[in-house]
Short mmCIF file of C-alpha atoms (C1' of nucleotides) in Angstrom, two decimals:
data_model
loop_
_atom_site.label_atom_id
_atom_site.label_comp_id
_atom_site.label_asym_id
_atom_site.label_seq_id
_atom_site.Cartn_x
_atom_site.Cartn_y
_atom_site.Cartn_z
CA UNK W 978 34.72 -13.77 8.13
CA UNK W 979 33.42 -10.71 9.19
CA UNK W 980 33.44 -8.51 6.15
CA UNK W 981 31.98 -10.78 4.04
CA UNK W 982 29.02 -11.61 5.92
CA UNK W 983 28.44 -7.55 7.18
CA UNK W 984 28.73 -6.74 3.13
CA UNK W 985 25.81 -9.65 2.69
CA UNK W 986 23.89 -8.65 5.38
CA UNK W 987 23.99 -5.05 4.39
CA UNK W 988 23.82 -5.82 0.38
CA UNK W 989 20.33 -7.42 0.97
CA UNK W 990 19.03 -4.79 3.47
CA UNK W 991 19.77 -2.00 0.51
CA UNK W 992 18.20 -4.09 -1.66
CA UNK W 993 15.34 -5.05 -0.10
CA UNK W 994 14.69 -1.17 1.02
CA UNK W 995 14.75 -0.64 -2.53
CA UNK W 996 12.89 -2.74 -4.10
CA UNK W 997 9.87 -2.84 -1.37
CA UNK W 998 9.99 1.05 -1.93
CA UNK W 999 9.19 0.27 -5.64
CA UNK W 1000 7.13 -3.15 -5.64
CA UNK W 1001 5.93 -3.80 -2.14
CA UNK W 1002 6.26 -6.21 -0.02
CA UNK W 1003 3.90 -8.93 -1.70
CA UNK W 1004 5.30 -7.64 -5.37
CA UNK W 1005 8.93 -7.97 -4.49
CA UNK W 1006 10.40 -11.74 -4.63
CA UNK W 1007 13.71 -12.82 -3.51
CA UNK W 1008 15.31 -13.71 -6.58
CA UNK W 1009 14.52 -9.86 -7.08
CA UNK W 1010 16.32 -9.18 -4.02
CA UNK W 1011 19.13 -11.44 -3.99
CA UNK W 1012 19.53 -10.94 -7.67
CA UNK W 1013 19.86 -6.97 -7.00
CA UNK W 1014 22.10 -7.26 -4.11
CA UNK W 1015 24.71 -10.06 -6.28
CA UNK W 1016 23.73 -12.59 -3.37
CA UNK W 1017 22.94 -16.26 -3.42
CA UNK W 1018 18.98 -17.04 -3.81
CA UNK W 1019 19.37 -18.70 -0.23
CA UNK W 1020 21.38 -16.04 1.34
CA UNK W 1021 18.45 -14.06 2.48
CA UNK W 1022 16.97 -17.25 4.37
CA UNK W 1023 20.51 -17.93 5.73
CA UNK W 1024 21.03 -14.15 7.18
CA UNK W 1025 17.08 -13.65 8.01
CA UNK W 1026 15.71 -16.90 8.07
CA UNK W 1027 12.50 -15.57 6.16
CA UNK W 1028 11.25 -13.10 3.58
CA UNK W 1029 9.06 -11.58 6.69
CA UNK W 1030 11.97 -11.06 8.77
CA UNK W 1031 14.26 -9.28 6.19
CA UNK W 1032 11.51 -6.85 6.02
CA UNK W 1033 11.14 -6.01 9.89
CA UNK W 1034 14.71 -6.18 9.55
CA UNK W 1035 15.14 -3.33 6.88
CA UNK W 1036 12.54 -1.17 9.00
CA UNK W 1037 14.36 -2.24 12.80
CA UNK W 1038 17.72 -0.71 10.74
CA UNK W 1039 16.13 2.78 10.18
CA UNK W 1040 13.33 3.31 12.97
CA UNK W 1041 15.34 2.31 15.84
CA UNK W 1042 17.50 5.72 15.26
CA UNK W 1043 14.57 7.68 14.56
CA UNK W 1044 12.70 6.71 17.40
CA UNK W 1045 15.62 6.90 19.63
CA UNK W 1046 16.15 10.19 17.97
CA UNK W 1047 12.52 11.56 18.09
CA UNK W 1048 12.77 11.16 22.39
CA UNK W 1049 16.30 12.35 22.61
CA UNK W 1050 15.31 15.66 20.54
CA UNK W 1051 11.92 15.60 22.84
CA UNK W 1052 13.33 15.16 26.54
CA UNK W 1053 15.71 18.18 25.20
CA UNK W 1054 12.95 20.28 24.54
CA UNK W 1055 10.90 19.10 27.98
CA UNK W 1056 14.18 20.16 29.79
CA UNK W 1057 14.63 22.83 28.25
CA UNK W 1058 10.86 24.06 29.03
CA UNK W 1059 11.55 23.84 32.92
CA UNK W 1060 7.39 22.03 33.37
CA UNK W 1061 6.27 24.78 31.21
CA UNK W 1062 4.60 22.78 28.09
CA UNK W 1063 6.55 22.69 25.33
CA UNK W 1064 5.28 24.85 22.38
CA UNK W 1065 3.07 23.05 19.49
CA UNK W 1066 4.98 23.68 16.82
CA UNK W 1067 8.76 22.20 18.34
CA UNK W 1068 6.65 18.97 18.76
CA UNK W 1069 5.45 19.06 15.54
CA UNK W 1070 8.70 19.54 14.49
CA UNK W 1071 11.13 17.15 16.57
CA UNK W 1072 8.33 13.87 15.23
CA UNK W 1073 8.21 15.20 11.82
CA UNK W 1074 11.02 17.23 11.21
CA UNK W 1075 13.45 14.59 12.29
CA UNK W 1076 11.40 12.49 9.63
CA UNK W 1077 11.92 14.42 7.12
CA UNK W 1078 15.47 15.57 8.10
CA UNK W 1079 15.83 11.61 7.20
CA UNK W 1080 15.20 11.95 3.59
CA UNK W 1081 18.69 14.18 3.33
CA UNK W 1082 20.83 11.60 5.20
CA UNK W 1083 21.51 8.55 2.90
CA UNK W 1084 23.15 6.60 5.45
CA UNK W 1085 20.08 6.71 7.17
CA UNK W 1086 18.01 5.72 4.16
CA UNK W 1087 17.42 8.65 2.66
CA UNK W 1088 14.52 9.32 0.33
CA UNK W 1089 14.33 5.36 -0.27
CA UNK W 1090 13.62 4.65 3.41
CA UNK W 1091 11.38 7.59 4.07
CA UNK W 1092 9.43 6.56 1.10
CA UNK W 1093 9.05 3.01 2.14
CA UNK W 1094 7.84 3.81 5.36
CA UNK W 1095 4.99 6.12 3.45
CA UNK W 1096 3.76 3.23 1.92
CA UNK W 1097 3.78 0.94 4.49
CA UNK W 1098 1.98 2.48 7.15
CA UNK W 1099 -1.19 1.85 4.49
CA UNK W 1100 -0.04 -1.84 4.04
CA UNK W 1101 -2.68 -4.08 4.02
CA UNK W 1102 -0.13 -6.95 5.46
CA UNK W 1103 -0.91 -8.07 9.05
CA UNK W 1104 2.67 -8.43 10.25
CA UNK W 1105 4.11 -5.39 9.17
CA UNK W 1106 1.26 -3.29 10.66
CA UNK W 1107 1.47 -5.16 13.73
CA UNK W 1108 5.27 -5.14 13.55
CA UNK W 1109 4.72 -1.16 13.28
CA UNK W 1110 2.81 -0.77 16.26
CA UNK W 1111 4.79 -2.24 18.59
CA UNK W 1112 7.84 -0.72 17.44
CA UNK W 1113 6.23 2.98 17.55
CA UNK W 1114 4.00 2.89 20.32
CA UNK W 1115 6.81 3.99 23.35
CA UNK W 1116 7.02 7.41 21.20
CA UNK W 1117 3.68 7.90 19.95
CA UNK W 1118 2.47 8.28 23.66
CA UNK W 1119 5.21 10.16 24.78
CA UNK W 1120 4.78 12.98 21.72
CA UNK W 1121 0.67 12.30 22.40
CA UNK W 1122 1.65 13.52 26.18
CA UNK W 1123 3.03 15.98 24.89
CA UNK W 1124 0.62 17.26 22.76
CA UNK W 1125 -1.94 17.64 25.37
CA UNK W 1126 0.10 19.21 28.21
CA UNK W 1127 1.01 21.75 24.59
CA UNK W 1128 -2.80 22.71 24.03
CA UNK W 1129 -4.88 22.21 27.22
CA UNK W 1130 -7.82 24.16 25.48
CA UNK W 1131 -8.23 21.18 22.96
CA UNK W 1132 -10.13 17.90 23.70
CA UNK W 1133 -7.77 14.83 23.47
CA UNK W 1134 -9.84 13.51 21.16
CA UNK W 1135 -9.20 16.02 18.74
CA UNK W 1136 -5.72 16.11 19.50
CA UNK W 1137 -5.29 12.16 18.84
CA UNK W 1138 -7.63 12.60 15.47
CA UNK W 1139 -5.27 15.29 14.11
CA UNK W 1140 -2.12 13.76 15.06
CA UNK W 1141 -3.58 10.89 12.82
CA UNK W 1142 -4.19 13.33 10.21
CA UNK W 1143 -1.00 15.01 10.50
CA UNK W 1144 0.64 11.03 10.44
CA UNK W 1145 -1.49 11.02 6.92
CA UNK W 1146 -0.33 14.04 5.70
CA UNK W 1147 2.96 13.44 5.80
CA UNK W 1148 3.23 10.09 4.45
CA UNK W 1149 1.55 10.63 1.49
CA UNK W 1150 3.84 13.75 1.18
CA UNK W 1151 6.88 11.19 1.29
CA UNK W 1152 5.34 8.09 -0.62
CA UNK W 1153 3.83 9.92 -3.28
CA UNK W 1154 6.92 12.45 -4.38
CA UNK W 1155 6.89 11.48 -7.95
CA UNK W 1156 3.46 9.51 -8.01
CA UNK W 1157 2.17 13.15 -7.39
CA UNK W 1158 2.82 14.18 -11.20
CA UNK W 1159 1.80 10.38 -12.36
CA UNK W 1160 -1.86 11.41 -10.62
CA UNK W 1161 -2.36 14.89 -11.58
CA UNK W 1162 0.26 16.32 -13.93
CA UNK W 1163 0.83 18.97 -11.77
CA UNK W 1164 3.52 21.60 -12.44
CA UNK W 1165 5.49 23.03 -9.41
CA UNK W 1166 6.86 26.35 -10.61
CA UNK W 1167 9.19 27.69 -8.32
CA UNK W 1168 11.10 24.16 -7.50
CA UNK W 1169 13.64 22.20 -9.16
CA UNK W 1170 14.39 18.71 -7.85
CA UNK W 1171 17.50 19.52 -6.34
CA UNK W 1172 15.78 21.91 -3.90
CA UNK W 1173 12.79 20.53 -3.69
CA UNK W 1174 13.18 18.58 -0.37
CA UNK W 1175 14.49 21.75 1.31
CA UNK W 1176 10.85 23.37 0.21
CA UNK W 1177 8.99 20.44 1.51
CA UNK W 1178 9.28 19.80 5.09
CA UNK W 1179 8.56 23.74 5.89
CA UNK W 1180 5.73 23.43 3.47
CA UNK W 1181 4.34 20.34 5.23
CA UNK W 1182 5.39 22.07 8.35
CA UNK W 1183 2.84 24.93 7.94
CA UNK W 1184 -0.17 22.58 6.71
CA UNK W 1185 0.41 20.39 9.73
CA UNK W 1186 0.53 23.25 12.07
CA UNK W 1187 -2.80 24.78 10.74
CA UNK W 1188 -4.28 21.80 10.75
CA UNK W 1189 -3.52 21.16 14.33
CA UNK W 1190 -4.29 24.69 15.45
CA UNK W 1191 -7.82 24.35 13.52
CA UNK W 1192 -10.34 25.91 14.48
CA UNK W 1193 -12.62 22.96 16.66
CA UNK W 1194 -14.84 21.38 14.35
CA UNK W 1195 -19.09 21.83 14.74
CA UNK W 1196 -21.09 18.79 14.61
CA UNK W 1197 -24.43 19.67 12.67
CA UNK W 1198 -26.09 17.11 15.00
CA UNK W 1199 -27.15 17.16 18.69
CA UNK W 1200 -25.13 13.80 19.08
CA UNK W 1201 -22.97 15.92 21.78
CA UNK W 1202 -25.11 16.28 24.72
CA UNK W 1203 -27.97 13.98 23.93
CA UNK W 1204 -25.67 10.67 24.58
CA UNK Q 729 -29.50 -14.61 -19.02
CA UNK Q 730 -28.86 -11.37 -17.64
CA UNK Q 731 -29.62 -12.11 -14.49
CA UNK Q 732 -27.39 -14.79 -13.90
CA UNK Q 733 -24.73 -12.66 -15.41
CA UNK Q 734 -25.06 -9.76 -13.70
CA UNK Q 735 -25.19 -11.21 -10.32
CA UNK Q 736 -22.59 -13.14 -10.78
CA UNK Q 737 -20.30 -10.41 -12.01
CA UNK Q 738 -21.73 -8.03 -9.02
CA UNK Q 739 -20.63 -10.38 -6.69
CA UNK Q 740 -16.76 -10.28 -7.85
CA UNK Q 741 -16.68 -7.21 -8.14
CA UNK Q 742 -17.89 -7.39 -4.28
CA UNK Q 743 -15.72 -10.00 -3.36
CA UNK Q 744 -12.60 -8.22 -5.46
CA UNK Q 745 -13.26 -4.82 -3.52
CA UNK Q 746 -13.22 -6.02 0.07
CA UNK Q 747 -10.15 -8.69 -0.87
CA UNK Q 748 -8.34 -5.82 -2.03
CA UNK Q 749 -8.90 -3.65 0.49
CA UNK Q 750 -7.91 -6.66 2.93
CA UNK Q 751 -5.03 -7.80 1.63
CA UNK Q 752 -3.81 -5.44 -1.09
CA UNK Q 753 -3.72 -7.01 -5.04
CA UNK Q 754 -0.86 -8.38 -5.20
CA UNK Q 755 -1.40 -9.84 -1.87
CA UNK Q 756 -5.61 -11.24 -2.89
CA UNK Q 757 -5.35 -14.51 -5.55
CA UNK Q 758 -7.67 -15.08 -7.83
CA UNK Q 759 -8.90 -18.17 -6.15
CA UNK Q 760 -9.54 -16.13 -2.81
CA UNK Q 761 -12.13 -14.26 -4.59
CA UNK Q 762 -13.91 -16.87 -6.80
CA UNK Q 763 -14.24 -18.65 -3.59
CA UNK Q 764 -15.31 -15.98 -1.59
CA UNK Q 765 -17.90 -14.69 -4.60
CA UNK Q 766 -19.36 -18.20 -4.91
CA UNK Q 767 -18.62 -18.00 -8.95
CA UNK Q 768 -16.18 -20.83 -10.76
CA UNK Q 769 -12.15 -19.87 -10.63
CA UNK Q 770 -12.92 -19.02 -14.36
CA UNK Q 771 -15.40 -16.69 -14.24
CA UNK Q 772 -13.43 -13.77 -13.36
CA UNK Q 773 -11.13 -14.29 -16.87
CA UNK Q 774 -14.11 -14.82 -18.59
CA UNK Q 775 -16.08 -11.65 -17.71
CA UNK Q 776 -13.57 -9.35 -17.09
CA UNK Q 777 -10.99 -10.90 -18.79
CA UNK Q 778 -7.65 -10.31 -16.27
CA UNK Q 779 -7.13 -9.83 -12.93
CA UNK Q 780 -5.75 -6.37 -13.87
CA UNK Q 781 -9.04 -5.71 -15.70
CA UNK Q 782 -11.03 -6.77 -12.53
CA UNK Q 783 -8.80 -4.55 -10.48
CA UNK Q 784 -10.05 -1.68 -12.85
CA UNK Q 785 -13.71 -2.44 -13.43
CA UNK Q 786 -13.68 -2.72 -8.64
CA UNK Q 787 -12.58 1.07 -8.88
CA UNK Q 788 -14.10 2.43 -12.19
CA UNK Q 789 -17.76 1.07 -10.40
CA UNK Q 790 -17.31 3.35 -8.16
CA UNK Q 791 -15.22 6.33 -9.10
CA UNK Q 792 -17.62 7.54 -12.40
CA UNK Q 793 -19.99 7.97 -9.80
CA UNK Q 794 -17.78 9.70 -7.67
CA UNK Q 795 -15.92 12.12 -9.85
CA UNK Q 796 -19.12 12.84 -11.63
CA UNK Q 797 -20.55 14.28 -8.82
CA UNK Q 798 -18.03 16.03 -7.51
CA UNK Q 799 -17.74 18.07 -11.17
CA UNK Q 800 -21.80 18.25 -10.54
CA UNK Q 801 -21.43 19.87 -7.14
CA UNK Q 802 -18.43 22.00 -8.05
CA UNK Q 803 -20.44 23.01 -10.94
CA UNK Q 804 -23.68 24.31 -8.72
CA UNK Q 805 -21.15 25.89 -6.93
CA UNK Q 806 -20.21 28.02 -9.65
CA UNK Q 807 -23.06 29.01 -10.81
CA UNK Q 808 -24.91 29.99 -7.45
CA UNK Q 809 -21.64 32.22 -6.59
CA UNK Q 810 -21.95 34.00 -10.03
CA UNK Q 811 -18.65 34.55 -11.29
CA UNK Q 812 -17.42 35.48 -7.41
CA UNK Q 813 -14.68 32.92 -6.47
CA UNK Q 814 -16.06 29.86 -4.15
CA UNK Q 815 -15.46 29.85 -0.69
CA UNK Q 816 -12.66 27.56 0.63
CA UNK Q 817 -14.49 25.43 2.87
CA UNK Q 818 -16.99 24.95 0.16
CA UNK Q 819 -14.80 23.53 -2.03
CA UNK Q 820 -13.41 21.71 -0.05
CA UNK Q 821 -15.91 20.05 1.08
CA UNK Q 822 -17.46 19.36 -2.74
CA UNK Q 823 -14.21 17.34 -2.85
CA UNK Q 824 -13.58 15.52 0.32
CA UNK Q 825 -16.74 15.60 1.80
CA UNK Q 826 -18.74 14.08 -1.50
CA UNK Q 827 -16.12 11.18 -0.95
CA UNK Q 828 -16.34 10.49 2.91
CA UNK Q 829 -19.94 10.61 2.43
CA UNK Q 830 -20.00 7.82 -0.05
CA UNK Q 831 -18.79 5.95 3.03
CA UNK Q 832 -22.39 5.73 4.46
CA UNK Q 833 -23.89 4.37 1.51
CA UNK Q 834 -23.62 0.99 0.97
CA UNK Q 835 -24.52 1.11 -2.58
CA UNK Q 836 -21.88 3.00 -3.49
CA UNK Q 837 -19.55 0.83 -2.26
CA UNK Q 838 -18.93 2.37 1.79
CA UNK Q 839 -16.22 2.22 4.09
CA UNK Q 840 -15.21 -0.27 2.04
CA UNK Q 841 -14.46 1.20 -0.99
CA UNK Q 842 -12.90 4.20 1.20
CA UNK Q 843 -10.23 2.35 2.50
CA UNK Q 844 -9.71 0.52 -0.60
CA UNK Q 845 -9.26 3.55 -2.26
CA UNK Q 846 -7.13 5.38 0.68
CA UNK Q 847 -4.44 2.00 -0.05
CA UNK Q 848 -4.31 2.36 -3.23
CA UNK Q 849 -3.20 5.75 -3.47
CA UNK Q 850 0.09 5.03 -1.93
CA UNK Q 851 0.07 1.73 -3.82
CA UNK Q 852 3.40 0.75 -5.83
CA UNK Q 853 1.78 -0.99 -8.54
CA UNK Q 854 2.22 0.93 -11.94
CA UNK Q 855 -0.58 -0.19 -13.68
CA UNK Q 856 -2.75 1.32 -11.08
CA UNK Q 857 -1.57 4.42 -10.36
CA UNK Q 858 -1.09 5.09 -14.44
CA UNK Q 859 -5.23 3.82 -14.38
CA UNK Q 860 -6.04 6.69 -11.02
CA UNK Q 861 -4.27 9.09 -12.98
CA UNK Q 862 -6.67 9.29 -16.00
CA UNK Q 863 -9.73 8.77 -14.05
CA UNK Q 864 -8.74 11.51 -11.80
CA UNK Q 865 -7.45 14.29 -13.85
CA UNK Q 866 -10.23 16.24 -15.39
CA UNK Q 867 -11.89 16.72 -11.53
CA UNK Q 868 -8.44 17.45 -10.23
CA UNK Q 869 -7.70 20.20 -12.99
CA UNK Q 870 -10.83 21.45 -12.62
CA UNK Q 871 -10.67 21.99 -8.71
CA UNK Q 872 -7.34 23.10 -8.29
CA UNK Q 873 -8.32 26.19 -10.59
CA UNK Q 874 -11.55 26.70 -8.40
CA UNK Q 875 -9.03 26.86 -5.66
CA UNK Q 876 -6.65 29.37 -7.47
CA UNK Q 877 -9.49 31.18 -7.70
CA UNK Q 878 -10.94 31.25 -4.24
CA UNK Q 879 -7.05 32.06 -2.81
CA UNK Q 880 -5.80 34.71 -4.81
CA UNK Q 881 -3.14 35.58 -2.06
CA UNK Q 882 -2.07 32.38 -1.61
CA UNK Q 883 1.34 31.01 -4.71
CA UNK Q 884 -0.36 28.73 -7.20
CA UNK Q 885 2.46 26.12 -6.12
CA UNK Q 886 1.56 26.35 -2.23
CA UNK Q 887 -2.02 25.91 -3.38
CA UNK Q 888 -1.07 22.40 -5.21
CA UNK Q 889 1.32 21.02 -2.21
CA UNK Q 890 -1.78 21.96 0.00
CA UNK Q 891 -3.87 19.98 -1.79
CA UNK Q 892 -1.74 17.07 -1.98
CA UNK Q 893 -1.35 17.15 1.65
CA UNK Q 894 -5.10 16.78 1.92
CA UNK Q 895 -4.92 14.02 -0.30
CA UNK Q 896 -2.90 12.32 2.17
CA UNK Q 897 -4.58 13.20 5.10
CA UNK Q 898 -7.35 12.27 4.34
CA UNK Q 899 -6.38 8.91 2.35
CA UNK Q 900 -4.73 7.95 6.08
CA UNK Q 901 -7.66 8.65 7.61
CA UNK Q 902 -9.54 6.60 5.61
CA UNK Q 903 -7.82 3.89 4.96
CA UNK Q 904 -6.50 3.59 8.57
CA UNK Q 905 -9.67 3.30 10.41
CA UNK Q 906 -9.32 0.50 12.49
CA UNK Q 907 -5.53 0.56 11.71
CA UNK Q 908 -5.51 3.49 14.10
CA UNK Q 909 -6.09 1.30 16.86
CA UNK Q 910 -3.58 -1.34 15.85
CA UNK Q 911 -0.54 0.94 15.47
CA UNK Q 912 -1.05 3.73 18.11
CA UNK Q 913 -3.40 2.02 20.80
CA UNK Q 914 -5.34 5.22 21.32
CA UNK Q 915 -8.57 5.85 22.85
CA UNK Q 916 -11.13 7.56 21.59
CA UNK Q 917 -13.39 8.33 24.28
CA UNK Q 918 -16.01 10.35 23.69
CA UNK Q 919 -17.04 7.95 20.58
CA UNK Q 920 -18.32 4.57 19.53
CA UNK Q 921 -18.71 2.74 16.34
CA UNK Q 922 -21.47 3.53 15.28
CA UNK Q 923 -21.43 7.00 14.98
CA UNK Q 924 -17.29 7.75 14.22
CA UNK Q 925 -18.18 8.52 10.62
CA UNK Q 926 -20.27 11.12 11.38
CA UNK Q 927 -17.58 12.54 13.88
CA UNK Q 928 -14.99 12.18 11.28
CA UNK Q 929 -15.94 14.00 8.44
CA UNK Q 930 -16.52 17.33 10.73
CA UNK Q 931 -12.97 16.24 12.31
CA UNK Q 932 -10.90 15.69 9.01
CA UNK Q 933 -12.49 19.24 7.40
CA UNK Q 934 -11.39 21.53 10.23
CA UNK Q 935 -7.95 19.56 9.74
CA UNK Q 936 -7.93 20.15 6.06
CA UNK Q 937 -9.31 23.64 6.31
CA UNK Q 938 -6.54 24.83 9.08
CA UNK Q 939 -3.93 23.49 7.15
CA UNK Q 940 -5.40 24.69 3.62
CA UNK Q 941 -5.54 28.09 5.20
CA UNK Q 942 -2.13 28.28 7.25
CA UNK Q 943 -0.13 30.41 7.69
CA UNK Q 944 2.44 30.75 4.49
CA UNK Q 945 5.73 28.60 5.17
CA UNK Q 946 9.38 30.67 5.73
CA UNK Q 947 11.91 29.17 3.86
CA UNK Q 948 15.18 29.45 6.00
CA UNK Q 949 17.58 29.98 2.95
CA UNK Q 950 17.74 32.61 0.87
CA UNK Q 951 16.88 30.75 -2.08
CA UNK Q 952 13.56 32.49 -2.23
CA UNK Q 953 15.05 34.94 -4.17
CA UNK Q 954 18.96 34.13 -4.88
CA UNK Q 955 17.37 32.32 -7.94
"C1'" DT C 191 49.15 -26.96 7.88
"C1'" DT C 192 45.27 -28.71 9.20
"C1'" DA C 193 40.82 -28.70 11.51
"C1'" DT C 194 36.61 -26.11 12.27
"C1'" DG C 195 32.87 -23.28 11.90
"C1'" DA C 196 30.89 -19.69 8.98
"C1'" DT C 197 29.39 -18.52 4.59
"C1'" DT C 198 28.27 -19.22 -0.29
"C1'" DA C 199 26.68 -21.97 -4.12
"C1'" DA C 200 23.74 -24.89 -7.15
"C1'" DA C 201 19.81 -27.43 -7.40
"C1'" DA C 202 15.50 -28.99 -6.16
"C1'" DC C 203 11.08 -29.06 -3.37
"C1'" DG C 204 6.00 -28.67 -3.11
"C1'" DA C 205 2.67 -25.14 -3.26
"C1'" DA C 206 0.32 -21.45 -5.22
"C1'" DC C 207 -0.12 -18.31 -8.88
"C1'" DG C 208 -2.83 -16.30 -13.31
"C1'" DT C 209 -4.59 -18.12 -17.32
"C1'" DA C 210 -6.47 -21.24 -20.97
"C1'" DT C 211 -9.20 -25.16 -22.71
"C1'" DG C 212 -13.11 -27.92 -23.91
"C1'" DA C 213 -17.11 -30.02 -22.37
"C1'" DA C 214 -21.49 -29.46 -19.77
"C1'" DT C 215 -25.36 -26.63 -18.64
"C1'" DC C 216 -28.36 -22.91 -19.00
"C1'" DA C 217 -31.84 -19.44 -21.05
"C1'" DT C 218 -34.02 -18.02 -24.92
"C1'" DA C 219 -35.79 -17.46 -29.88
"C1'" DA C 220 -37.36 -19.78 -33.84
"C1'" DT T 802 -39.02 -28.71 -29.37
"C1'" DT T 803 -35.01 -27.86 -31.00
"C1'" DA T 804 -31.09 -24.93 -32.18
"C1'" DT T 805 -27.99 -21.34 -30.58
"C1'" DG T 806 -25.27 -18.49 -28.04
"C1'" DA T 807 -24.10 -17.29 -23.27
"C1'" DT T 808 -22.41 -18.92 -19.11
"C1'" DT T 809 -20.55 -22.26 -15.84
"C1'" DC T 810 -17.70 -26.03 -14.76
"C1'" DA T 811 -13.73 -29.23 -13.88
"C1'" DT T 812 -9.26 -29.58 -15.08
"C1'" DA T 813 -4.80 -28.74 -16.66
"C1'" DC T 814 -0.88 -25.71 -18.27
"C1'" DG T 815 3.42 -23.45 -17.61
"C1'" DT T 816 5.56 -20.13 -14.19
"C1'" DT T 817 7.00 -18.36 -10.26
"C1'" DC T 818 6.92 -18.33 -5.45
"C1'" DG T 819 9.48 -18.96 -0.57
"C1'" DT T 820 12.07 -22.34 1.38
"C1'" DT T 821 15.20 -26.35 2.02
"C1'" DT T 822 18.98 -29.33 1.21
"C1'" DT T 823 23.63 -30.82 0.43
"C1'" DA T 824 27.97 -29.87 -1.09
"C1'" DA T 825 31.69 -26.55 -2.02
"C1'" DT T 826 34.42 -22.69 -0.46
"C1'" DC T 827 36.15 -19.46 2.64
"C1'" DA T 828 38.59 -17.38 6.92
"C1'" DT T 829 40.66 -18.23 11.04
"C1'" DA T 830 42.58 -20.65 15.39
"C1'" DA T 831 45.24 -24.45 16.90
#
DNA sequence: TTATGATTAAAACGAACGTATGAATCATAA
DNA sequence: TTATGATTCATACGTTCGTTTTAATCATAA
């Protein structure tokens, strides 16, 4: 009794992951997914009671290790520090760079997963950006803590803006993998597509660092003090 | 005649731009935006002939505008730096900045269109993507050798990921406006709503800039040059 | 072996989808 | 004023959607 259900369960989760990756959430049906996975139409209903819950279900699968993860790798480094902050660019890289680390580790998704998640933190859907929230929000403030005990000298403003943009930056890195040569045609010289991963995340490693390391931005007007 | 025609195919194309932003396409029905456009359900098949077609017409409204500007700017660049390459920020700004801008002018379609267009980057439908791709080449070709040009010391291929990394930022940041709110809970002090945009676009340049202008990434294997 | 609860299977539900049709209505030129 | 082509309208078509139902099949404990 076991096995067969675990296989079911897990058959549909790969599937869905899939196939949201590739269609979305509103352009993927369940005769899609069930048909993909070698399921029963009414399988997904009977495991997940609804289309909406497979999907939190496919994302609970995946983010509940990374976020567990991304504070693990974090109260290391804040132990490690001794109260000194920790520096700028080991934050960067225990949120990101256990993101990206993802993309290598198929059990854990892989590629498909980190791709999905690209996508779907532009989702228009209600539920699965509200879904999102909750399930990230623990983390974001701790690594947003972080962040400002890291660079004191920077307004938290600025801090929260660019952790947005670095947030951007790096799903559209992920989502857009192949979509990048569909847009521009773009030839990458030095990479094949074996290696290419291993190039990325100290790639988007740099950009995110000088982007967060900026220099502060001028407003042209005198909106500053006059408020 | 042409007035009744043209108001009544402005106003799906209105009603089709903020529906799609809302709710994505696959996710808007056609009913949703005859109703919300005031017009008959078959209006939209009989001036623009498919919903695919509307889907087009929403961004090609907007985007000849867009990209013809930016090739104008980039273009008075050019010929007011005679023959010298054009600074960084400057292009930079010809590209991003001419498109946040169009975010405080109605006419041209404002934040709505922004975030519309922010989704749809990361969106999974083909069609689309296939459709962004021709409309955006030319301007992309074009400003990816002005950038060549202006970083001679920076690898071609660096120069491309850099750009597509300030694609995504600034997509995100865009399209996640109020999303920001939803999924992170942060508070931006020191602003209201009135006046964010004109925050932002200072904000999101220094971003792009720092990272454009980073510090080049170490790859940790040897592959650099074992190959 | 038989009883029981978990799982799978086939079929159907009503609703909503994008699109097409043909008649009614409109603006305009002859 | 009437004829004509453009536009709007109500309605229906055939599909596909997510979900539900009821019966068959399976694995396991008594």
């Amino acid at each position: 009794m076991e096995n067969r259900t675990v296989d079911t369960r897990e058959r549909i989760l790969d599937a869905g992951e899939r196939l949201f990756m590739a269609h979305g959430y509103e352009g993927t049906s369940m005769r899609q997914i069930t048909s993909e996975a070698c399921v029963n139409l009414a399988a997904v209903n009977y495991h997940f009671g609804s289309k909406e819950s497979l999907m939190q279900e496919v994302f609970r699968r995946r983010l509940d290790w990374l976020n567990e993860e991304r504070m693990r790798v974090l109260d290391v480094l804040e132990a490690e520090a001794n109260g000194e902050p920790v520096k700028p660019s080991a934050i960067v890289d225990a949120f990101f760079g256990t993101l990206l680390r993802m993309a290598g580790d198929e059990n854990r998704g892989g590629m498909t997963f980190l791709r999905l998640l690209g996508r779907t933190l532009t989702e228009p859907s209600e539920f699965i950006r509200a879904f999102l929230a909750h399930e990230y929000k623990t983390v974001m403030d701790r690594y947003k803590e972080a962040l400002f005990k890291a660079l004191p000298e920077v307004p938290k403003a600025e801090i929260v803006w660019r952790f947005h943009f670095m947030l951007g930056a790096t799903s559209y890195a992920i989502a857009g993998t192949d979509a990048l040569r569909l847009v521009t045609d773009w030839q990458i010289e030095d990479d094949d597509s074996t290696d290419r991963l291993d190039r990325l995340v100290p790639r988007l490693m740099s950009f995110l660092l000088g982007g967060l390391r900026a220099q502060l931005p001028q407003f042209s007007d005198a909106a500053v003090d006059s408020k």
